[in-house]
Each structure stands twice: as C-alpha cells, then as structure tokens.
Tab-separated table of N, CA and C and ligand atoms in Angstrom:
chain	number	residue	atom	x	y	z
A	211	UNK	N	2.177	37.752	-2.552
A	211	UNK	CA	2.834	36.480	-2.256
A	211	UNK	C	1.906	35.569	-1.461
A	212	UNK	N	2.035	34.272	-1.686
A	212	UNK	CA	1.212	33.313	-0.951
A	212	UNK	C	1.714	33.139	0.473
A	213	UNK	N	0.768	32.722	1.329
A	213	UNK	CA	1.105	32.545	2.749
A	213	UNK	C	1.484	31.092	3.038
A	214	UNK	N	2.596	30.920	3.698
A	214	UNK	CA	3.062	29.566	4.012
A	214	UNK	C	3.274	29.398	5.517
A	215	UNK	N	2.785	28.294	6.032
A	215	UNK	CA	3.011	27.951	7.441
A	215	UNK	C	4.150	26.934	7.492
A	216	UNK	N	5.220	27.329	8.176
A	216	UNK	CA	6.387	26.445	8.269
A	216	UNK	C	6.409	25.757	9.631
A	217	UNK	N	6.198	24.440	9.592
A	217	UNK	CA	6.300	23.682	10.842
A	217	UNK	C	7.776	23.656	11.239
A	218	UNK	N	8.030	24.109	12.459
A	218	UNK	CA	9.408	24.260	12.944
A	218	UNK	C	9.663	23.283	14.078
A	219	UNK	N	10.683	22.433	13.924
A	219	UNK	CA	11.001	21.488	15.006
A	219	UNK	C	11.976	22.076	16.012
A	220	UNK	N	12.873	22.967	15.538
A	220	UNK	CA	13.816	23.648	16.438
A	220	UNK	C	14.497	24.762	15.642
A	221	UNK	N	15.189	25.640	16.352
A	221	UNK	CA	15.814	26.782	15.695
A	221	UNK	C	16.870	26.425	14.658
A	222	UNK	N	17.867	25.592	15.034
A	222	UNK	CA	18.919	25.289	14.060
A	222	UNK	C	18.388	24.662	12.765
A	223	UNK	N	17.317	23.875	12.878
A	223	UNK	CA	16.743	23.268	11.662
A	223	UNK	C	15.921	24.278	10.853
A	224	UNK	N	15.466	25.345	11.512
A	224	UNK	CA	14.537	26.272	10.859
A	224	UNK	C	15.218	27.416	10.130
A	225	UNK	N	16.375	27.793	10.604
A	225	UNK	CA	16.944	29.073	10.189
A	225	UNK	C	17.232	29.148	8.679
A	226	UNK	N	17.763	28.082	8.115
A	226	UNK	CA	18.074	28.082	6.683
A	226	UNK	C	16.791	27.862	5.858
A	227	UNK	N	15.958	26.925	6.310
A	227	UNK	CA	14.708	26.633	5.588
A	227	UNK	C	13.843	27.899	5.479
A	228	UNK	N	13.737	28.638	6.577
A	228	UNK	CA	12.917	29.852	6.571
A	228	UNK	C	13.493	30.891	5.612
A	229	UNK	N	14.816	30.998	5.629
A	229	UNK	CA	15.465	31.966	4.737
A	229	UNK	C	15.153	31.646	3.272
A	230	UNK	N	15.231	30.380	2.914
A	230	UNK	CA	14.956	29.980	1.523
A	230	UNK	C	13.484	30.197	1.168
A	231	UNK	N	12.588	29.783	2.072
A	231	UNK	CA	11.159	29.880	1.768
A	231	UNK	C	10.686	31.330	1.680
A	232	UNK	N	11.350	32.213	2.405
A	232	UNK	CA	10.960	33.631	2.379
A	232	UNK	C	11.199	34.267	1.000
A	233	UNK	N	11.984	33.613	0.176
A	233	UNK	CA	12.203	34.141	-1.184
A	233	UNK	C	10.911	34.072	-1.997
A	234	UNK	N	10.031	33.129	-1.662
A	234	UNK	CA	8.822	32.913	-2.470
A	234	UNK	C	7.505	33.054	-1.714
A	235	UNK	N	7.552	33.076	-0.388
A	235	UNK	CA	6.326	33.090	0.411
A	235	UNK	C	6.417	34.082	1.565
A	236	UNK	N	5.221	34.454	2.058
A	236	UNK	CA	5.148	35.137	3.348
A	236	UNK	C	5.092	34.007	4.371
A	237	UNK	N	6.148	33.888	5.160
A	237	UNK	CA	6.303	32.727	6.037
A	237	UNK	C	5.909	33.047	7.479
A	238	UNK	N	5.113	32.158	8.068
A	238	UNK	CA	4.853	32.176	9.515
A	238	UNK	C	5.374	30.855	10.075
A	239	UNK	N	5.873	30.918	11.299
A	239	UNK	CA	6.436	29.716	11.928
A	239	UNK	C	5.404	29.080	12.854
A	240	UNK	N	5.376	27.761	12.838
A	240	UNK	CA	4.434	27.020	13.695
A	240	UNK	C	5.235	26.017	14.516
A	241	UNK	N	5.357	26.302	15.805
A	241	UNK	CA	6.125	25.422	16.697
A	241	UNK	C	5.152	24.469	17.370
A	242	UNK	N	5.080	23.276	16.838
A	242	UNK	CA	4.177	22.259	17.415
A	242	UNK	C	4.985	20.972	17.576
A	243	UNK	N	5.428	20.714	18.796
A	243	UNK	CA	6.333	19.588	19.041
A	243	UNK	C	6.073	18.938	20.401
A	244	UNK	N	4.922	18.295	20.552
A	244	UNK	CA	4.613	17.667	21.841
A	244	UNK	C	5.446	16.422	22.112
A	245	UNK	N	6.294	16.062	21.139
A	245	UNK	CA	7.239	14.943	21.314
A	245	UNK	C	8.381	15.299	22.259
A	246	UNK	N	8.653	16.582	22.423
A	246	UNK	CA	9.875	16.981	23.157
A	246	UNK	C	9.746	16.690	24.647
A	247	UNK	N	10.788	16.077	25.169
A	247	UNK	CA	10.851	15.653	26.570
A	247	UNK	C	12.230	15.947	27.119
A	248	UNK	N	12.366	16.421	28.353
A	248	UNK	CA	11.283	16.835	29.246
A	248	UNK	C	10.778	18.250	28.911
A	249	UNK	N	9.862	18.746	29.721
A	249	UNK	CA	9.251	20.049	29.455
A	249	UNK	C	10.301	21.168	29.421
A	250	UNK	N	11.328	21.066	30.269
A	250	UNK	CA	12.377	22.106	30.305
A	250	UNK	C	13.054	22.206	28.932
A	251	UNK	N	13.250	21.049	28.290
A	251	UNK	CA	13.872	21.023	26.969
A	251	UNK	C	12.947	21.674	25.936
A	252	UNK	N	11.645	21.383	26.060
A	252	UNK	CA	10.659	21.995	25.162
A	252	UNK	C	10.772	23.520	25.252
A	253	UNK	N	10.765	24.045	26.473
A	253	UNK	CA	10.775	25.501	26.637
A	253	UNK	C	12.098	26.107	26.181
A	254	UNK	N	13.166	25.364	26.338
A	254	UNK	CA	14.460	25.867	25.870
A	254	UNK	C	14.485	25.967	24.338
A	255	UNK	N	13.973	24.938	23.677
A	255	UNK	CA	13.945	24.966	22.201
A	255	UNK	C	12.992	26.066	21.709
A	256	UNK	N	11.845	26.176	22.398
A	256	UNK	CA	10.884	27.202	21.985
A	256	UNK	C	11.488	28.600	22.167
A	257	UNK	N	12.160	28.824	23.294
A	257	UNK	CA	12.754	30.140	23.568
A	257	UNK	C	13.776	30.515	22.495
A	258	UNK	N	14.545	29.522	22.043
A	258	UNK	CA	15.555	29.787	21.004
A	258	UNK	C	14.880	30.211	19.697
A	259	UNK	N	13.780	29.543	19.354
A	259	UNK	CA	13.051	29.886	18.129
A	259	UNK	C	12.434	31.286	18.267
A	260	UNK	N	11.896	31.572	19.437
A	260	UNK	CA	11.215	32.854	19.669
A	260	UNK	C	12.199	34.031	19.534
A	261	UNK	N	13.353	33.860	20.136
A	261	UNK	CA	14.364	34.916	20.107
A	261	UNK	C	14.790	35.225	18.662
A	262	UNK	N	15.017	34.156	17.898
A	262	UNK	CA	15.432	34.340	16.505
A	262	UNK	C	14.274	34.912	15.659
A	263	UNK	N	13.051	34.398	15.882
A	263	UNK	CA	11.893	34.861	15.101
A	263	UNK	C	11.677	36.367	15.303
A	264	UNK	N	11.854	36.820	16.526
A	264	UNK	CA	11.678	38.255	16.798
A	264	UNK	C	12.723	39.070	16.040
A	265	UNK	N	13.951	38.591	16.065
A	265	UNK	CA	15.034	39.305	15.361
A	265	UNK	C	14.817	39.278	13.854
A	266	UNK	N	14.285	38.149	13.355
A	266	UNK	CA	14.106	37.986	11.906
A	266	UNK	C	12.783	38.579	11.402
A	267	UNK	N	11.933	39.041	12.312
A	267	UNK	CA	10.649	39.622	11.919
A	267	UNK	C	9.679	38.586	11.373
A	268	UNK	N	9.697	37.403	11.974
A	268	UNK	CA	8.803	36.324	11.529
A	268	UNK	C	7.718	36.080	12.574
A	269	UNK	N	6.489	35.940	12.098
A	269	UNK	CA	5.408	35.596	13.024
A	269	UNK	C	5.654	34.183	13.552
A	270	UNK	N	5.446	33.996	14.857
A	270	UNK	CA	5.626	32.670	15.462
A	270	UNK	C	4.351	32.276	16.193
A	271	UNK	N	3.842	31.100	15.845
A	271	UNK	CA	2.644	30.558	16.496
A	271	UNK	C	3.072	29.328	17.277
A	272	UNK	N	2.661	29.257	18.518
A	272	UNK	CA	2.975	28.067	19.320
A	272	UNK	C	1.750	27.158	19.361
A	273	UNK	N	1.941	25.913	18.952
A	273	UNK	CA	0.847	24.940	19.046
A	273	UNK	C	0.721	24.436	20.474
A	274	UNK	N	-0.183	23.500	20.671
A	274	UNK	CA	-0.371	22.943	22.012
A	274	UNK	C	0.806	22.038	22.374
A	275	UNK	N	1.137	22.036	23.645
A	275	UNK	CA	2.177	21.112	24.114
A	275	UNK	C	1.448	19.915	24.752
A	276	UNK	N	0.726	19.198	23.895
A	276	UNK	CA	-0.125	18.107	24.375
A	276	UNK	C	0.652	16.775	24.385
A	277	UNK	N	1.535	16.673	25.352
A	277	UNK	CA	2.408	15.502	25.452
A	277	UNK	C	1.638	14.188	25.537
A	278	UNK	N	0.517	14.202	26.274
A	278	UNK	CA	-0.252	12.962	26.457
A	278	UNK	C	-0.734	12.420	25.109
A	279	UNK	N	-1.148	13.316	24.217
A	279	UNK	CA	-1.609	12.891	22.882
A	279	UNK	C	-0.449	12.282	22.095
A	280	UNK	N	0.734	12.884	22.267
A	280	UNK	CA	1.890	12.351	21.543
A	280	UNK	C	2.233	10.940	22.036
A	281	UNK	N	2.287	10.777	23.363
A	281	UNK	CA	2.612	9.455	23.921
A	281	UNK	C	1.600	8.412	23.433
A	282	UNK	N	0.339	8.822	23.371
A	282	UNK	CA	-0.710	7.910	22.914
A	282	UNK	C	-0.485	7.516	21.449
A	283	UNK	N	-0.062	8.484	20.656
A	283	UNK	CA	0.087	8.219	19.214
A	283	UNK	C	1.239	7.255	18.910
A	284	UNK	N	2.183	7.116	19.836
A	284	UNK	CA	3.322	6.210	19.571
A	284	UNK	C	3.332	5.007	20.520
A	285	UNK	N	2.231	4.820	21.179
A	285	UNK	CA	2.126	3.731	22.165
A	285	UNK	C	2.497	2.378	21.549
A	286	UNK	N	3.307	1.623	22.281
A	286	UNK	CA	3.727	0.306	21.792
A	286	UNK	C	5.028	0.357	21.017
A	287	UNK	N	5.493	1.569	20.689
A	287	UNK	CA	6.709	1.705	19.868
A	287	UNK	C	7.841	2.373	20.649
A	288	UNK	N	7.702	2.325	21.969
A	288	UNK	CA	8.681	3.002	22.841
A	288	UNK	C	10.095	2.477	22.658
A	289	UNK	N	10.249	1.231	22.332
A	289	UNK	CA	11.591	0.627	22.247
A	289	UNK	C	12.206	0.731	20.845
A	290	UNK	N	11.481	1.337	19.943
A	290	UNK	CA	12.034	1.517	18.581
A	290	UNK	C	13.208	2.496	18.618
A	291	UNK	N	14.201	2.303	17.774
A	291	UNK	CA	15.304	3.282	17.720
A	291	UNK	C	14.881	4.535	16.957
A	292	UNK	N	15.674	5.579	17.069
A	292	UNK	CA	15.433	6.755	16.231
A	292	UNK	C	15.561	6.324	14.769
A	293	UNK	N	14.602	6.714	13.946
A	293	UNK	CA	14.605	6.293	12.549
A	293	UNK	C	13.785	5.033	12.330
A	294	UNK	N	13.235	4.451	13.410
A	294	UNK	CA	12.422	3.241	13.302
A	294	UNK	C	10.936	3.555	13.127
A	295	UNK	N	10.113	2.588	13.533
A	295	UNK	CA	8.674	2.681	13.251
A	295	UNK	C	7.944	3.774	14.030
A	296	UNK	N	8.534	4.261	15.115
A	296	UNK	CA	7.863	5.315	15.894
A	296	UNK	C	7.898	6.677	15.169
A	297	UNK	N	8.970	6.932	14.466
A	297	UNK	CA	9.190	8.277	13.919
A	297	UNK	C	8.137	8.722	12.878
A	298	UNK	N	7.728	7.872	11.927
A	298	UNK	CA	6.705	8.327	10.980
A	298	UNK	C	5.408	8.758	11.677
A	299	UNK	N	5.069	8.084	12.795
A	299	UNK	CA	3.858	8.473	13.519
A	299	UNK	C	4.038	9.827	14.201
A	300	UNK	N	5.254	10.044	14.674
A	300	UNK	CA	5.605	11.333	15.289
A	300	UNK	C	5.520	12.462	14.243
A	301	UNK	N	6.047	12.208	13.053
A	301	UNK	CA	5.976	13.212	11.974
A	301	UNK	C	4.513	13.473	11.593
A	302	UNK	N	3.770	12.384	11.494
A	302	UNK	CA	2.375	12.475	11.068
A	302	UNK	C	1.544	13.349	12.018
A	303	UNK	N	1.709	13.120	13.305
A	303	UNK	CA	0.956	13.900	14.290
A	303	UNK	C	1.270	15.388	14.142
A	304	UNK	N	2.550	15.695	14.010
A	304	UNK	CA	2.961	17.100	13.961
A	304	UNK	C	2.551	17.771	12.644
A	305	UNK	N	2.699	17.043	11.548
A	305	UNK	CA	2.363	17.654	10.256
A	305	UNK	C	0.854	17.756	10.055
A	306	UNK	N	0.106	16.796	10.582
A	306	UNK	CA	-1.362	16.898	10.512
A	306	UNK	C	-1.847	18.132	11.247
A	307	UNK	N	-1.272	18.370	12.417
A	307	UNK	CA	-1.694	19.529	13.206
A	307	UNK	C	-1.306	20.839	12.507
A	308	UNK	N	-0.134	20.855	11.902
A	308	UNK	CA	0.282	22.057	11.161
A	308	UNK	C	-0.700	22.327	10.011
A	309	UNK	N	-1.098	21.272	9.315
A	309	UNK	CA	-2.020	21.437	8.181
A	309	UNK	C	-3.405	21.852	8.662
A	310	UNK	N	-3.835	21.286	9.778
A	310	UNK	CA	-5.143	21.671	10.339
A	310	UNK	C	-5.129	23.164	10.680
A	311	UNK	N	-4.062	23.610	11.329
A	311	UNK	CA	-3.966	25.027	11.702
A	311	UNK	C	-3.922	25.898	10.444
A	312	UNK	N	-3.134	25.477	9.478
A	312	UNK	CA	-2.982	26.265	8.247
A	312	UNK	C	-4.320	26.417	7.518
A	313	UNK	N	-5.055	25.341	7.436
A	313	UNK	CA	-6.355	25.390	6.744
A	313	UNK	C	-7.319	26.335	7.465
A	314	UNK	N	-7.312	26.271	8.782
A	314	UNK	CA	-8.247	27.097	9.558
A	314	UNK	C	-7.847	28.560	9.627
A	315	UNK	N	-6.639	28.865	9.193
A	315	UNK	CA	-6.160	30.231	9.358
A	315	UNK	C	-5.688	30.884	8.056
A	316	UNK	N	-6.214	30.388	6.941
A	316	UNK	CA	-6.019	31.067	5.655
A	316	UNK	C	-4.644	30.958	5.017
A	317	UNK	N	-3.921	29.897	5.313
A	317	UNK	CA	-2.626	29.709	4.646
A	317	UNK	C	-2.831	28.975	3.317
A	318	UNK	N	-1.899	29.174	2.380
A	318	UNK	CA	-1.973	28.519	1.069
A	318	UNK	C	-1.156	27.240	1.024
A	319	UNK	N	-0.106	27.209	1.832
A	319	UNK	CA	0.821	26.076	1.752
A	319	UNK	C	1.465	25.816	3.113
A	320	UNK	N	2.033	24.613	3.220
A	320	UNK	CA	2.700	24.177	4.449
A	320	UNK	C	4.058	23.596	4.062
A	321	UNK	N	5.023	23.756	4.948
A	321	UNK	CA	6.330	23.101	4.788
A	321	UNK	C	6.805	22.714	6.177
A	322	UNK	N	7.885	21.966	6.236
A	322	UNK	CA	8.404	21.549	7.537
A	322	UNK	C	9.926	21.586	7.537
A	323	UNK	N	10.470	21.896	8.689
A	323	UNK	CA	11.930	21.911	8.847
A	323	UNK	C	12.472	20.524	9.173
A	324	UNK	N	11.598	19.553	9.318
A	324	UNK	CA	12.024	18.230	9.791
A	324	UNK	C	13.128	17.604	8.933
A	325	UNK	N	13.121	17.885	7.635
A	325	UNK	CA	14.135	17.241	6.778
A	325	UNK	C	15.521	17.872	6.931
A	326	UNK	N	15.638	18.895	7.764
A	326	UNK	CA	16.965	19.477	8.025
A	326	UNK	C	17.833	18.538	8.857
A	327	UNK	N	17.200	17.721	9.672
A	327	UNK	CA	17.925	16.852	10.600
A	327	UNK	C	18.784	15.825	9.882
A	328	UNK	N	19.998	15.663	10.380
A	328	UNK	CA	20.963	14.739	9.762
A	328	UNK	C	20.397	13.333	9.612
A	329	UNK	N	19.631	12.888	10.606
A	329	UNK	CA	19.106	11.514	10.578
A	329	UNK	C	17.668	11.430	10.067
A	330	UNK	N	17.175	12.501	9.487
A	330	UNK	CA	15.773	12.521	9.047
A	330	UNK	C	15.694	12.316	7.534
A	331	UNK	N	14.914	11.297	7.152
A	331	UNK	CA	14.845	10.953	5.725
A	331	UNK	C	13.715	11.719	5.023
A	332	UNK	N	14.105	12.505	4.029
A	332	UNK	CA	13.112	13.265	3.260
A	332	UNK	C	12.128	12.324	2.569
A	333	UNK	N	12.606	11.143	2.181
A	333	UNK	CA	11.738	10.186	1.477
A	333	UNK	C	10.608	9.691	2.376
A	334	UNK	N	10.751	9.824	3.672
A	334	UNK	CA	9.680	9.442	4.603
A	334	UNK	C	8.845	10.661	4.967
A	335	UNK	N	9.491	11.762	5.235
A	335	UNK	CA	8.790	12.961	5.713
A	335	UNK	C	7.946	13.631	4.622
A	336	UNK	N	8.502	13.796	3.436
A	336	UNK	CA	7.765	14.519	2.389
A	336	UNK	C	6.423	13.866	2.027
A	337	UNK	N	6.366	12.541	1.837
A	337	UNK	CA	5.045	11.946	1.519
A	337	UNK	C	4.029	12.125	2.650
A	338	UNK	N	4.506	12.111	3.901
A	338	UNK	CA	3.587	12.335	5.035
A	338	UNK	C	3.044	13.768	4.967
A	339	UNK	N	3.919	14.700	4.648
A	339	UNK	CA	3.490	16.099	4.520
A	339	UNK	C	2.518	16.295	3.361
A	340	UNK	N	2.804	15.660	2.247
A	340	UNK	CA	1.942	15.792	1.060
A	340	UNK	C	0.547	15.255	1.368
A	341	UNK	N	0.505	14.114	2.030
A	341	UNK	CA	-0.798	13.511	2.349
A	341	UNK	C	-1.594	14.387	3.334
A	342	UNK	N	-0.914	14.844	4.370
A	342	UNK	CA	-1.590	15.685	5.371
A	342	UNK	C	-2.107	16.967	4.714
A	343	UNK	N	-1.288	17.576	3.888
A	343	UNK	CA	-1.689	18.826	3.240
A	343	UNK	C	-2.859	18.603	2.285
A	344	UNK	N	-2.809	17.519	1.509
A	344	UNK	CA	-3.897	17.305	0.537
A	344	UNK	C	-5.217	17.030	1.263
A	345	UNK	N	-5.152	16.398	2.438
A	345	UNK	CA	-6.379	16.167	3.214
A	345	UNK	C	-6.981	17.485	3.708
A	346	UNK	N	-6.173	18.532	3.722
A	346	UNK	CA	-6.651	19.835	4.186
A	346	UNK	C	-6.732	20.853	3.039
A	347	UNK	N	-6.657	20.367	1.815
A	347	UNK	CA	-6.799	21.243	0.644
A	347	UNK	C	-5.640	22.216	0.474
A	348	UNK	N	-4.444	21.802	0.887
A	348	UNK	CA	-3.280	22.688	0.833
A	348	UNK	C	-2.149	22.054	0.033
A	349	UNK	N	-1.180	22.896	-0.331
A	349	UNK	CA	0.033	22.382	-0.979
A	349	UNK	C	1.093	22.146	0.092
A	350	UNK	N	1.879	21.097	-0.063
A	350	UNK	CA	3.020	20.873	0.827
A	350	UNK	C	4.282	21.094	0.002
A	351	UNK	N	5.157	21.946	0.489
A	351	UNK	CA	6.402	22.229	-0.239
A	351	UNK	C	7.440	21.190	0.167
A	352	UNK	N	7.701	20.261	-0.746
A	352	UNK	CA	8.652	19.188	-0.448
A	352	UNK	C	10.087	19.712	-0.523
A	353	UNK	N	10.899	19.261	0.411
A	353	UNK	CA	12.300	19.712	0.411
A	353	UNK	C	13.153	18.739	1.208
A	354	UNK	N	14.448	18.793	0.953
A	354	UNK	CA	15.413	18.118	1.810
A	354	UNK	C	16.430	19.201	2.167
A	355	UNK	N	16.176	19.860	3.289
A	355	UNK	CA	16.909	21.088	3.617
A	355	UNK	C	18.384	20.856	3.904
A	356	UNK	N	18.767	19.610	4.147
A	356	UNK	CA	20.188	19.377	4.444
A	356	UNK	C	21.024	19.218	3.172
A	357	UNK	N	20.348	19.087	2.026
A	357	UNK	CA	21.048	18.887	0.749
A	357	UNK	C	21.525	20.214	0.145
A	358	UNK	N	22.354	20.109	-0.849
A	358	UNK	CA	22.894	21.259	-1.602
A	358	UNK	C	23.477	22.336	-0.686
A	359	UNK	N	24.238	21.877	0.290
A	359	UNK	CA	24.893	22.829	1.191
A	359	UNK	C	24.014	23.328	2.322
A	360	UNK	N	22.779	22.832	2.387
A	360	UNK	CA	21.839	23.302	3.406
A	360	UNK	C	22.308	23.038	4.829
A	361	UNK	N	22.886	21.855	5.026
A	361	UNK	CA	23.341	21.501	6.372
A	361	UNK	C	24.441	22.455	6.852
A	362	UNK	N	25.378	22.737	5.976
A	362	UNK	CA	26.487	23.634	6.316
A	362	UNK	C	25.956	25.046	6.573
A	363	UNK	N	25.014	25.475	5.734
A	363	UNK	CA	24.428	26.813	5.889
A	363	UNK	C	23.680	26.928	7.213
A	364	UNK	N	22.910	25.871	7.543
A	364	UNK	CA	22.154	25.866	8.809
A	364	UNK	C	23.102	26.012	9.985
A	365	UNK	N	24.193	25.234	9.952
A	365	UNK	CA	25.183	25.280	11.048
A	365	UNK	C	25.780	26.666	11.162
A	366	UNK	N	26.130	27.234	10.027
A	366	UNK	CA	26.773	28.555	10.026
A	366	UNK	C	25.823	29.624	10.575
A	367	UNK	N	24.575	29.599	10.085
A	367	UNK	CA	23.601	30.612	10.520
A	367	UNK	C	23.260	30.463	12.003
A	368	UNK	N	23.095	29.212	12.455
A	368	UNK	CA	22.749	28.978	13.871
A	368	UNK	C	23.899	29.412	14.777
A	369	UNK	N	25.108	29.187	14.321
A	369	UNK	CA	26.284	29.583	15.097
A	369	UNK	C	26.362	31.107	15.187
A	370	UNK	N	26.104	31.765	14.066
A	370	UNK	CA	26.144	33.235	14.052
A	370	UNK	C	25.096	33.823	14.999
A	371	UNK	N	23.974	33.128	15.144
A	371	UNK	CA	22.889	33.582	16.043
A	371	UNK	C	23.143	33.148	17.485
A	372	UNK	N	24.183	32.366	17.701
A	372	UNK	CA	24.468	31.769	19.019
A	372	UNK	C	23.239	31.031	19.545
A	373	UNK	N	22.660	30.274	18.654
A	373	UNK	CA	21.405	29.579	18.943
A	373	UNK	C	21.628	28.294	19.745
A	374	UNK	N	20.719	28.018	20.659
A	374	UNK	CA	20.790	26.766	21.426
A	374	UNK	C	20.680	25.569	20.475
A	375	UNK	N	21.560	24.601	20.652
A	375	UNK	CA	21.549	23.405	19.797
A	375	UNK	C	21.441	22.168	20.683
A	376	UNK	N	20.404	21.402	20.501
A	376	UNK	CA	20.174	20.214	21.334
A	376	UNK	C	21.056	19.056	20.893
A	377	UNK	N	21.172	18.053	21.746
A	377	UNK	CA	22.052	16.920	21.420
A	377	UNK	C	21.268	15.629	21.202
A	378	UNK	N	19.932	15.721	21.152
A	378	UNK	CA	19.132	14.526	20.842
A	378	UNK	C	17.881	14.953	20.094
A	379	UNK	N	17.229	13.974	19.462
A	379	UNK	CA	16.122	14.312	18.571
A	379	UNK	C	14.993	15.035	19.302
A	380	UNK	N	14.540	14.447	20.414
A	380	UNK	CA	13.481	15.174	21.121
A	380	UNK	C	12.698	14.380	22.141
A	381	UNK	N	12.275	13.169	21.759
A	381	UNK	CA	11.397	12.446	22.669
A	381	UNK	C	12.193	11.744	23.770
A	382	UNK	N	11.449	11.285	24.756
A	382	UNK	CA	12.034	10.572	25.908
A	382	UNK	C	12.860	9.383	25.443
A	383	UNK	N	12.399	8.741	24.363
A	383	UNK	CA	13.032	7.505	23.909
A	383	UNK	C	14.290	7.744	23.089
A	384	UNK	N	14.478	8.988	22.665
A	384	UNK	CA	15.701	9.314	21.912
A	384	UNK	C	16.755	9.941	22.810
A	385	UNK	N	16.382	10.188	24.050
A	385	UNK	CA	17.289	10.804	25.021
A	385	UNK	C	18.351	9.786	25.454
A	386	UNK	N	19.605	10.228	25.481
A	386	UNK	CA	20.724	9.379	25.899
A	386	UNK	C	20.879	8.102	25.063
A	387	UNK	N	20.589	8.189	23.785
A	387	UNK	CA	20.792	7.007	22.925
A	387	UNK	C	21.880	7.284	21.910
B	109	LIG	S1	13.233	9.915	17.756
B	109	LIG	FE1	12.624	11.983	17.095
B	109	LIG	S2	11.318	11.714	15.285
B	109	LIG	FE2	11.512	9.726	16.324
B	109	LIG	S3	9.732	9.635	17.656
B	109	LIG	FE3	11.395	10.490	18.881
B	109	LIG	S4	11.204	12.726	18.663
B	109	LIG	FE4	9.952	11.773	17.060
C-alpha cells in the first residue's frame, strides 16, 4: 500500500477522514497548525489527537508550532472574517508544510482534514492542496469529508471517543466571533 501523510487540523475533523483513507493507504498523521491561538488551545487539540492516534494505532508527527511565521503569513488580513481572504493563506501555509514534510520523508501522497469543517469550502482547499503537492512531486487526495454523511459520521465517532471539540476555528481572529 502507498504511504499517505494526512494533515490533521483537529481530532473531530480527522477521525472519519483517517478511517476512510486507511482503506487505501498506510496513513500517518501530521499535526501542523501554527494558526491555533492561544497556546493552551493548541496543546489541548494536539493532546486529543494524540490520545486517539495511540488508540487507533496511527503514527502521529507533530510539526513546528511556529506561530510567528503564521502571523507573518496573514499580516494585514487580521480583520477578515472566517471564510475571507485570510483563510486561503492559512491553508496554504499548512498544506505547503505538510507536502514539504511528505516529500522529505518518503510519502506518496498527501491529504487534509480541513474540508471536514462545516465552514470550510472544498472548492478552495482542494486546489491549494493540489498545487502544493504537485510542487513537491506528490499526489493530493481531494475530498470533501463533510459530504455523503461524513459530517454525521465524524460527530458520531468523535462523541464515541469522548474527544475534545473546540468552539472556534483556531486563530486569534476567529476567537469569540
Ligand atoms: S479563521 Fe480558521 S482558517 Fe481562517 S485564518 Fe483563522 S484559523 Fe485559519
């Protein structure tokens, strides 16, 4: 089976996507989310993914928590709403890093859990993933994980795992909005 690196934004978004991808690939999880604010929230989301990954027998790789680089990448777009002009840059930073890691570590393909989010548009995320992957000589597995019952399945699986579920997208600017 081919090796796939799954960029994971959080546990509830990952649980169904990983289950589906494991049917066709050897999946490793890549938690790279320097957008998450504050740091306590980052560690809480990471801990939830780690606990589930251990139970599910999935390799988990933690990327850098380089918040300063993330803030720099979205500079000037702080006042944009969730779903506005800041978000594609946020996706781009995270997916580029996932593809860079995948290329350097012998993976065949990359995917992302980002399209699991209710407010996340697959039509924006998938082309960013395809471009990042092709720049690194990899395939990007396009998906909209919330479709075809995916959202309901994710909720059910996360609930069964008693997984931590956040109430905002992640960055400082999406907090309390
Ligand atoms: S709202 Fe979410 S996707 Fe958009 S920039 Fe903030 S963390 Fe990234």
